[in-house]
XYZ file of C-alpha atoms in Angstrom:
657
model
C -24.158 131.741 272.376
C -25.331 129.861 269.473
C -24.181 131.651 266.588
C -25.792 130.130 263.566
C -22.911 130.826 261.273
C -24.239 128.500 258.455
C -27.641 129.967 258.185
C -26.331 133.181 257.460
C -24.247 132.125 254.883
C -26.649 130.270 252.719
C -29.570 133.098 253.544
C -32.480 131.773 251.940
C -32.435 128.165 251.402
C -32.072 126.848 247.721
C -32.966 123.081 248.907
C -31.157 120.441 246.208
C -34.633 118.337 244.459
C -35.004 118.200 241.188
C -37.610 120.284 239.721
C -38.828 117.456 237.966
C -40.120 116.215 240.837
C -44.466 116.929 241.110
C -45.449 118.932 243.967
C -45.565 116.368 246.548
C -47.561 115.178 249.887
C -46.524 113.873 252.664
C -46.835 110.252 253.866
C -47.810 110.642 257.181
C -50.359 113.092 256.916
C -53.492 110.802 258.303
C -51.019 109.550 260.896
C -53.359 109.098 264.462
C -53.506 106.744 266.983
C -55.799 103.734 267.679
C -59.488 105.023 269.092
C -60.733 102.171 269.639
C -57.460 100.062 271.388
C -56.774 102.133 274.922
C -55.190 98.738 276.399
C -51.689 98.653 276.807
C -49.423 96.123 277.872
C -46.518 96.999 279.965
C -43.494 94.730 279.358
C -42.712 93.095 282.250
C -39.456 93.979 282.243
C -40.535 97.211 282.792
C -43.614 96.497 285.300
C -41.892 97.967 288.304
C -39.545 100.854 287.173
C -40.470 104.531 287.961
C -41.013 105.642 284.338
C -40.858 104.054 280.880
C -40.901 105.082 277.119
C -42.806 102.490 275.816
C -42.659 103.911 272.338
C -41.488 106.619 270.269
C -41.657 106.920 266.857
C -40.289 109.760 264.988
C -40.760 110.669 261.468
C -38.865 113.343 258.936
C -39.802 113.385 255.613
C -38.702 116.143 252.604
C -41.412 116.955 250.231
C -41.819 119.305 247.482
C -44.462 122.406 248.424
C -45.064 124.394 244.864
C -41.543 125.347 244.013
C -39.887 124.983 247.448
C -38.767 121.940 249.555
C -40.431 121.430 253.446
C -39.740 119.093 255.774
C -42.345 117.776 257.369
C -41.905 116.321 261.236
C -43.725 114.530 263.638
C -43.385 112.738 267.322
C -45.512 110.045 268.898
C -44.681 109.030 271.985
C -46.351 106.884 274.740
C -45.109 106.698 278.425
C -46.142 104.753 281.476
C -46.114 106.637 284.798
C -45.674 104.584 287.676
C -44.161 106.166 290.803
C -44.954 109.697 292.045
C -41.902 111.487 290.680
C -42.964 110.883 287.255
C -46.714 112.361 287.931
C -45.006 115.460 289.262
C -42.493 115.628 286.316
C -45.086 114.955 283.386
C -48.065 116.563 284.815
C -46.859 119.380 282.385
C -46.223 118.076 278.417
C -44.103 120.966 277.264
C -44.697 121.693 273.514
C -41.184 121.002 271.637
C -41.866 123.727 269.320
C -43.285 127.309 268.956
C -46.868 127.600 268.605
C -45.769 129.735 265.846
C -44.486 127.450 263.615
C -46.586 125.659 261.295
C -47.587 123.400 263.649
C -49.949 120.607 261.825
C -51.086 118.598 264.761
C -50.831 118.784 268.639
C -52.447 116.298 270.556
C -52.217 114.384 274.097
C -54.702 111.904 276.112
C -54.406 110.009 279.359
C -55.208 106.520 279.594
C -55.994 105.462 283.470
C -54.937 101.819 284.529
C -58.909 101.533 284.572
C -58.561 102.353 280.857
C -60.819 105.581 281.138
C -59.111 108.339 278.221
C -58.882 112.219 279.312
C -58.335 113.737 275.816
C -56.335 117.314 275.090
C -56.361 118.848 271.918
C -54.695 122.594 270.676
C -57.386 124.469 273.212
C -56.051 122.578 276.139
C -52.511 124.715 275.332
C -51.261 126.564 278.115
C -48.715 129.048 278.010
C -46.025 130.085 281.067
C -43.354 132.550 280.629
C -39.692 132.898 281.870
C -39.402 136.166 283.089
C -35.882 135.516 283.397
C -34.608 134.363 280.341
C -38.066 136.244 278.579
C -39.483 133.090 276.634
C -42.832 131.618 276.357
C -43.152 128.255 276.938
C -46.178 125.999 275.425
C -47.731 122.820 277.520
C -50.660 120.708 278.395
C -51.645 120.375 282.073
C -52.272 116.894 282.181
C -54.848 115.557 284.742
C -55.832 112.305 286.128
C -52.478 111.519 286.588
C -52.109 108.123 289.071
C -49.680 104.882 289.068
C -50.118 102.736 286.116
C -51.361 105.945 283.638
C -50.100 106.049 280.081
C -49.763 109.154 278.213
C -49.801 109.588 275.009
C -49.026 112.406 272.666
C -48.458 113.180 269.082
C -46.742 116.418 267.288
C -46.667 117.056 263.890
C -45.325 120.364 261.958
C -43.899 121.651 258.791
C -40.861 123.503 258.938
C -37.630 124.233 257.154
C -35.924 120.957 256.191
C -32.356 119.887 258.072
C -30.089 119.243 255.123
C -26.626 120.349 256.305
C -26.537 117.929 259.526
C -28.760 116.967 262.271
C -28.456 114.904 265.447
C -31.005 113.001 267.349
C -30.655 111.361 270.428
C -32.152 107.751 270.465
C -31.626 107.410 274.227
C -33.194 109.139 277.797
C -32.708 109.620 281.292
C -36.120 106.610 281.424
C -35.676 103.151 279.573
C -37.266 103.314 276.147
C -38.989 100.322 275.233
C -39.019 100.858 271.687
C -37.232 104.168 269.423
C -37.574 104.348 266.117
C -36.542 107.120 263.947
C -37.337 107.404 259.820
C -36.295 109.677 257.275
C -37.897 109.840 254.085
C -36.948 111.765 250.997
C -37.164 111.847 247.323
C -34.869 108.983 245.569
C -32.873 111.558 243.589
C -30.736 112.202 247.080
C -28.702 110.611 248.959
C -27.861 110.917 252.877
C -24.524 109.948 254.493
C -25.324 108.888 257.898
C -23.437 107.969 261.435
C -24.388 106.089 264.572
C -22.552 106.640 268.103
C -22.767 104.697 271.185
C -23.874 101.158 270.256
C -26.858 102.457 267.822
C -27.749 99.801 265.209
C -26.949 101.329 261.684
C -30.187 102.499 259.733
C -31.684 99.974 257.197
C -32.626 101.454 253.468
C -36.183 101.080 252.619
C -38.403 102.481 249.890
C -41.711 104.412 250.947
C -45.306 103.427 249.959
C -44.731 106.605 247.485
C -42.085 105.120 245.736
C -40.346 108.106 244.506
C -39.320 107.785 248.017
C -36.612 105.886 249.799
C -36.595 105.686 253.842
C -33.719 105.334 256.356
C -34.698 103.929 259.424
C -32.999 103.171 263.083
C -34.618 100.901 265.046
C -33.878 99.834 268.770
C -35.429 98.462 271.585
C -34.746 98.115 275.736
C -32.813 100.729 275.257
C -31.388 101.155 279.260
C -31.693 105.092 280.438
C -28.053 107.271 281.074
C -29.097 109.321 283.954
C -28.696 113.313 283.804
C -27.421 113.860 287.501
C -24.175 112.365 287.629
C -21.713 115.696 288.132
C -18.702 116.248 286.477
C -19.609 114.331 283.238
C -20.848 114.683 279.753
C -23.665 113.049 279.627
C -25.077 114.376 276.214
C -22.224 112.871 273.946
C -22.442 109.259 275.465
C -26.383 108.983 274.523
C -26.575 106.749 271.549
C -27.119 109.342 268.527
C -28.033 109.416 265.153
C -26.824 111.667 262.644
C -27.621 112.651 259.299
C -26.715 115.289 256.279
C -27.299 115.623 252.920
C -24.589 113.977 250.627
C -25.580 114.253 246.929
C -28.212 114.518 244.270
C -28.169 112.330 241.343
C -29.940 114.364 239.279
C -27.738 117.494 239.390
C -24.525 115.443 239.703
C -23.761 117.402 243.001
C -21.324 114.895 245.346
C -20.383 115.838 248.974
C -22.845 118.686 248.957
C -22.340 119.645 252.753
C -18.828 119.506 252.954
C -16.440 121.507 255.549
C -13.733 122.864 252.620
C -16.691 124.207 250.483
C -18.015 126.352 254.148
C -14.560 127.357 254.704
C -13.846 128.899 251.726
C -17.361 130.638 251.159
C -17.041 131.702 254.329
C -13.518 133.043 254.606
C -14.729 135.065 251.215
C -17.837 136.679 253.434
C -15.813 138.019 256.402
C -12.591 139.393 254.087
C -14.645 141.775 251.696
C -12.301 143.664 249.597
C -12.352 147.210 250.925
C -12.186 150.479 248.526
C -11.021 153.662 250.187
C -13.538 155.067 251.801
C -14.037 151.451 253.625
C -10.314 151.189 254.636
C -10.674 154.816 255.804
C -12.852 154.026 258.299
C -10.613 151.269 259.123
C -7.741 153.484 259.557
C -9.681 155.658 261.930
C -11.110 153.084 264.037
C -7.747 151.664 264.279
C -5.939 154.362 265.530
C -8.189 154.461 268.534
C -6.673 151.560 269.925
C -3.540 151.587 272.049
C -0.512 150.075 270.349
C 2.412 147.615 272.040
C 4.693 145.282 270.498
C 3.601 142.553 272.759
C 0.746 140.123 270.347
C -1.163 139.177 273.257
C -1.475 142.328 274.793
C -1.990 143.973 271.279
C -4.923 141.490 270.904
C -5.804 142.839 273.927
C -6.449 145.778 273.035
C -8.620 145.372 269.810
C -10.703 143.076 271.696
C -11.364 145.698 273.789
C -12.145 148.027 271.387
C -14.251 146.102 269.378
C -15.993 144.843 272.493
C -16.707 148.266 274.303
C -17.776 149.880 270.597
C -19.563 147.606 268.587
C -22.926 146.276 270.174
C -23.301 142.373 268.915
C -26.376 141.343 268.580
C -27.331 138.162 266.563
C -30.523 139.049 264.657
C -29.213 142.632 263.585
C -29.802 142.556 259.589
C -26.377 142.230 257.768
C -24.516 145.744 257.036
C -23.301 145.906 253.431
C -19.964 147.871 254.772
C -17.773 147.813 257.514
C -17.812 151.592 257.709
C -21.941 151.417 258.238
C -21.387 148.712 261.296
C -18.685 151.303 262.939
C -21.104 153.934 262.295
C -23.780 152.112 263.572
C -21.855 151.052 266.206
C -24.276 147.398 265.509
C -23.455 143.745 264.277
C -24.386 140.342 264.559
C -21.699 137.649 264.397
C -20.769 137.610 260.667
C -20.221 141.463 260.400
C -18.066 141.380 263.590
C -16.260 138.847 262.505
C -15.780 141.340 258.799
C -14.707 143.942 261.942
C -11.732 141.827 263.476
C -10.378 140.376 260.343
C -9.935 144.180 258.890
C -8.507 145.129 262.107
C -6.194 142.463 262.495
C -4.718 142.666 259.320
C -4.145 146.315 259.603
C -1.980 145.440 262.469
C -0.548 143.020 260.905
C -1.569 139.896 263.082
C -1.740 136.442 262.119
C -5.256 134.848 263.031
C -7.403 132.016 261.710
C -11.025 131.448 262.700
C -12.046 128.449 264.515
C -15.721 127.288 263.870
C -16.350 124.912 266.778
C -19.175 123.466 269.395
C -20.534 123.244 272.844
C -18.628 120.020 273.506
C -21.364 119.090 275.743
C -23.573 119.530 273.142
C -22.653 118.252 270.408
C -19.612 116.171 269.520
C -17.210 117.291 266.657
C -16.428 114.412 264.096
C -13.657 115.429 262.091
C -14.979 112.179 260.387
C -18.627 113.513 259.288
C -18.875 117.101 258.379
C -22.127 118.256 259.854
C -22.819 122.187 260.015
C -24.225 121.767 263.335
C -20.257 121.650 264.485
C -20.028 124.851 263.078
C -22.166 127.460 265.203
C -19.713 129.093 267.254
C -16.567 130.895 266.347
C -13.514 131.698 268.109
C -10.238 133.050 266.810
C -6.556 131.828 266.710
C -3.741 133.238 267.274
C -0.829 130.850 266.034
C 2.326 133.353 267.634
C 1.048 132.908 271.265
C -1.306 129.865 270.503
C -4.337 132.064 272.379
C -8.119 131.927 272.056
C -10.332 134.994 271.697
C -14.114 134.970 271.776
C -15.665 137.798 269.258
C -19.167 137.903 271.107
C -18.961 137.277 274.495
C -18.395 140.745 276.107
C -17.374 139.675 279.383
C -14.570 137.384 278.073
C -11.039 138.595 277.031
C -7.948 136.778 275.996
C -6.642 134.070 276.511
C -10.264 133.376 278.337
C -12.910 131.729 276.149
C -16.011 129.868 276.924
C -14.540 126.479 278.190
C -17.529 124.700 276.587
C -15.751 125.339 273.049
C -12.549 124.074 274.222
C -11.475 120.577 274.775
C -13.236 119.530 271.346
C -12.633 119.648 267.982
C -12.670 122.711 265.831
C -12.032 124.000 261.983
C -9.702 126.073 261.413
C -9.685 128.583 258.372
C -6.453 130.282 257.554
C -5.432 132.593 254.175
C -3.715 131.123 251.604
C -2.666 133.093 248.078
C -2.784 131.207 245.291
C -1.545 133.134 241.996
C -2.102 136.438 243.796
C -5.865 135.540 245.004
C -6.558 134.992 248.959
C -8.504 132.147 249.709
C -9.546 130.515 252.969
C -8.765 126.822 253.610
C -9.038 124.537 256.490
C -7.977 121.870 258.494
C -9.775 120.156 261.545
C -7.497 120.991 264.901
C -7.706 120.434 268.357
C -8.992 123.488 270.822
C -6.648 123.399 274.097
C -8.272 125.168 276.499
C -6.029 127.336 278.847
C -3.210 125.445 281.026
C -3.882 124.793 284.619
C -1.452 127.997 285.567
C -4.147 130.359 283.991
C -6.782 129.333 286.247
C -5.060 129.160 289.866
C -6.130 130.128 292.637
C -4.323 131.545 295.357
C -5.407 131.826 299.202
C -3.438 132.863 302.117
C -4.797 132.788 305.806
C -2.941 133.952 308.640
C -5.470 133.463 312.088
C -3.463 135.205 314.706
C -3.943 133.855 318.163
C -1.411 135.881 320.333
C -3.799 138.310 321.747
C -6.503 136.376 322.207
C -6.969 132.307 322.437
C -10.630 132.254 322.233
C -11.111 134.961 319.656
C -8.196 135.242 316.808
C -7.863 137.493 314.618
C -8.291 135.889 310.811
C -6.658 137.607 307.940
C -7.869 136.217 304.357
C -5.819 137.314 301.321
C -7.182 135.519 297.988
C -6.407 136.224 294.507
C -8.650 133.856 291.851
C -7.235 133.608 288.357
C -8.527 132.993 284.776
C -11.978 131.330 285.052
C -12.089 131.880 288.588
C -11.451 135.680 288.227
C -13.572 135.758 285.559
C -16.579 135.075 288.032
C -16.070 137.906 289.353
C -14.040 140.852 287.834
C -16.930 142.115 285.289
C -19.160 142.396 287.855
C -18.409 145.868 289.088
C -18.925 147.014 285.360
C -22.433 146.296 284.760
C -24.088 146.910 288.290
C -24.403 149.876 290.890
C -21.696 150.492 293.327
C -24.326 149.235 295.877
C -25.637 146.063 294.212
C -21.874 145.550 294.131
C -20.996 145.788 297.362
C -24.274 143.517 298.273
C -22.368 141.394 296.086
C -19.221 141.340 297.731
C -20.657 140.477 301.011
C -22.360 137.294 299.534
C -18.946 136.332 298.228
C -17.165 136.806 301.811
C -19.723 134.764 303.775
C -18.229 132.101 302.465
C -14.829 132.568 303.374
C -16.044 134.687 307.018
C -18.397 131.527 308.070
C -21.055 134.220 307.588
C -19.547 136.272 310.587
C -19.439 140.073 309.454
C -15.909 141.213 308.185
C -13.951 143.429 309.748
C -12.811 144.728 306.944
C -12.913 144.001 302.889
C -10.962 145.328 299.858
C -10.777 144.281 296.117
C -8.154 144.916 293.865
C -8.482 144.362 289.884
C -12.070 144.572 289.810
C -13.725 145.648 286.178
C -13.460 144.196 282.929
C -10.517 146.366 282.434
C -8.036 143.445 284.068
C -10.165 140.062 282.667
C -7.237 138.118 281.032
C -4.590 140.481 282.438
C -4.406 139.981 286.395
C -5.844 138.109 289.077
C -9.172 139.111 291.227
C -7.794 139.805 295.203
C -10.017 139.871 297.897
C -8.769 141.087 301.045
C -10.834 139.777 304.338
C -10.389 140.376 308.309
C -12.312 138.796 310.751
C -12.964 137.550 314.275
C -12.522 134.140 314.504
C -14.173 133.367 317.866
C -17.031 131.020 315.887
C -14.165 128.925 314.741
C -13.396 127.802 318.649
C -14.745 125.921 321.381
C -13.760 125.860 325.233
C -13.169 122.012 325.965
C -12.083 122.523 329.378
C -9.540 124.973 329.288
C -8.099 123.624 326.037
C -9.357 124.870 322.830
C -10.713 123.229 319.850
C -10.013 125.469 316.330
C -11.783 124.352 313.460
C -9.096 125.466 311.140
C -10.664 123.898 307.912
C -13.506 125.839 307.794
C -10.883 128.883 306.986
C -10.871 127.289 303.079
C -14.280 127.691 302.585
C -16.653 125.153 301.979
C -15.816 122.204 299.952
C -17.984 120.343 297.633
C -18.548 116.840 298.337
C -18.983 114.190 295.695
C -21.400 111.221 296.793
C -22.166 108.516 293.974
C -25.397 106.606 295.455
C -25.659 104.380 292.279
C -22.462 102.836 290.647
C -21.216 105.404 287.928
C -21.866 105.058 284.483
C -20.211 107.717 282.789
C -16.245 108.905 282.626
C -15.610 112.126 283.946
C -14.963 115.709 282.031
C -14.510 118.877 283.885
C -14.971 122.256 282.939
C -10.931 123.278 282.547
C -7.684 122.613 284.179
C -7.498 124.943 287.654
C -5.523 124.675 290.785
C -5.562 125.349 294.268
C -2.880 126.709 296.325
C -3.739 127.319 300.168
C -1.293 128.323 302.905
C -2.370 128.702 306.780
C -0.237 130.544 309.274
C -1.110 130.123 312.795
C 0.441 132.318 314.964
C 0.111 131.005 319.135
C 1.036 133.522 321.787
C 4.572 132.194 323.679
C 3.828 128.530 325.603
C 0.639 127.582 323.683
C 0.425 124.549 321.783
C -0.967 122.604 318.750
C -2.015 119.052 318.815
C -3.698 116.621 316.009
C -1.595 118.482 313.586
C -0.772 115.300 311.826
C -4.473 115.854 310.428
C -2.874 117.847 307.865
C -0.578 115.157 306.064
C -2.903 114.135 303.254
C -1.646 113.220 299.891
C -4.460 111.665 297.972
C -3.893 111.594 293.969
C -5.409 110.502 290.689
C -2.785 108.810 288.383
C -3.714 108.049 284.601
C -1.170 106.964 281.944
C 1.625 106.645 285.250
C 1.137 110.368 285.010
C -0.637 112.510 288.108
C -3.519 114.687 286.651
C -5.634 115.767 289.675
C -4.701 115.815 293.368
C -4.500 116.808 296.994
C -1.457 117.135 299.109
C -1.514 118.875 302.447
C 1.697 119.056 305.046
C 2.587 121.349 307.647
C 5.761 122.819 309.639
C 6.150 124.052 313.202
C 8.515 126.473 314.734
C 8.782 128.999 317.498
C 4.726 129.333 317.967
C 4.281 129.459 314.365
C 2.185 126.540 312.373
C 2.269 126.555 308.695
C -0.260 124.635 306.417
C 0.460 124.262 302.753
C -1.408 122.481 300.755
C -2.164 122.444 296.770
C -4.859 120.949 294.849
C -5.504 120.420 291.144
C -6.793 118.905 287.831
C -4.662 119.225 285.093
C -6.695 117.118 282.926
C -10.236 117.627 281.387
C -11.209 113.797 280.678
C -10.933 111.323 283.364
C -11.353 107.408 282.313
C -14.520 105.751 284.392
C -12.312 103.201 286.236
C -10.361 106.288 287.370
C -14.014 107.643 288.579
C -12.841 106.730 292.556
C -9.803 108.133 292.421
C -10.986 111.204 291.313
C -14.038 111.411 293.833
C -11.384 111.566 296.691
C -9.109 114.134 295.566
C -12.381 116.040 295.406
C -13.652 114.788 298.776
C -10.167 115.312 300.054
C -10.420 118.958 299.738
C -14.022 117.859 301.842
C -11.953 116.541 304.223
C -9.663 119.431 304.908
C -12.427 121.542 305.250
C -13.466 119.473 308.626
C -10.432 119.497 310.472
C -10.333 120.166 314.288
C -7.050 120.965 316.158
C -6.893 121.372 319.838
C -4.810 124.280 321.200
C -3.815 124.610 325.053
C -2.132 127.903 326.640
C 0.730 125.473 328.097
């Protein structure tokens, strides 16, 4: 989904290094490990750890090569292996770049406990292919690993410079004894930096080459942050170091990578002036789009037409004209936005382009203008306060990738100055669709009126919003036979693996995304839910809501909760008993578990029942209105999650008289 919009805008990188600077080498070209000293001292505090990064040294240096600027990158790391889990996790050392890049150094060695050294180099590199993702990975296959082993690696390469924003994670899922990152750059440049989550500020210095400056971030004894805590946003809780080029003293350029400049250039790029031929192409295209007075429905129609007509390919060459895009039916991300802007203008629908980032990856800091945060695009419609994702074919308004919501974004809108339309920007918060959008409704009837040992179960399921999005597109992308197989797998969760007697669905297909809920209607025999207990019957009624996840936290929780999007469940279970039959243990249905933040209930599981004339009606609601829950509310949140699992375990007793 990553757009790399700013790369498309800049084209061939014009680097802001002065022509007065002679061609330079880089300072760590002869860097290597100590071949003579293979003894590694393990600090006492880490001797009992399963795995420790003893040393990490990262260097990034900007230099001039010919008339171009380039960047040299190096990482040197030593890792202590002290458990079977660590041995298994590290028997393959994946190389963190593609082998077709300008690789300068790639080597690894294993230093065993007895001092024996096994050295590997480029010839020992192997390759594997992820068939599903069609991605090749290169790695060292390590041998001789045992408890007490130290793995040492050095990777070095030449690459294009990172000038408009780069973030390094300075923390890992294992403890780190020492971590150092150094940025080396010509003295006529100035970088803006920012440290997050307690990382010390960088120290400025002068490189051995006195024409260059350095910024060095150093931290010792960095605790691990595990990556196994569910419902968390781990990556943005790590210690982070961020930098970007800010000034060039030779040219006098300041605030080089600013959002305002980017927004202005980007607006011009996606709003080209249309000549008569171009306008006719847009007119003809728009004539094929159904018209309606409802703004959201009209936007839905526009989105649906574009996504069904124009194929998005992030690697496609840019087309010079909108007519060309429509003719070839192929567009990269920027060209696709050109189409949207032209069509929306034709329909006189006000919109704003929103550039954003994945909140589970790179935080959008409104006080640090990094182009890393401008890799994803949305369209925002002020009149209805809804968002559209231009590139994701399976989405339709009001749904968009939830990783882009609950986060800041750069909103670019049109402003006319002296008759000239220009792009202006501001940073605002991207709201996720409300809890009402993703509401799943379950209506279940267990009818014992004909057979106490084999009730007839009727389950009607209605999935809304993001839940429906999991099901609705499937029909349009698989064969009819495959779709039926998938439906059977979905149904198993609600029929307890029992074969259903009937299954019907409604609102399948892309045409219903964002408009209607996905409906699944099931009937099946419930004999697997009944256990005869000496003339009475134990009825596992809780299982009718489907399997529920139970949240455990073996270790002390360290991260606050962050979920994907607001959502809720409304469930009604009706139990019909034959005349004279009775039910016991109904008080089990009474549950009230809630999470309050600032005196407001943000999550809850509430259940109750009523009984009248042989009919028992159980109702419960489960909801998560907030996306973020503070660490001190984790137990309350966990209790809500587990309440659904507890309900799933409810068994009541039925008797004939």
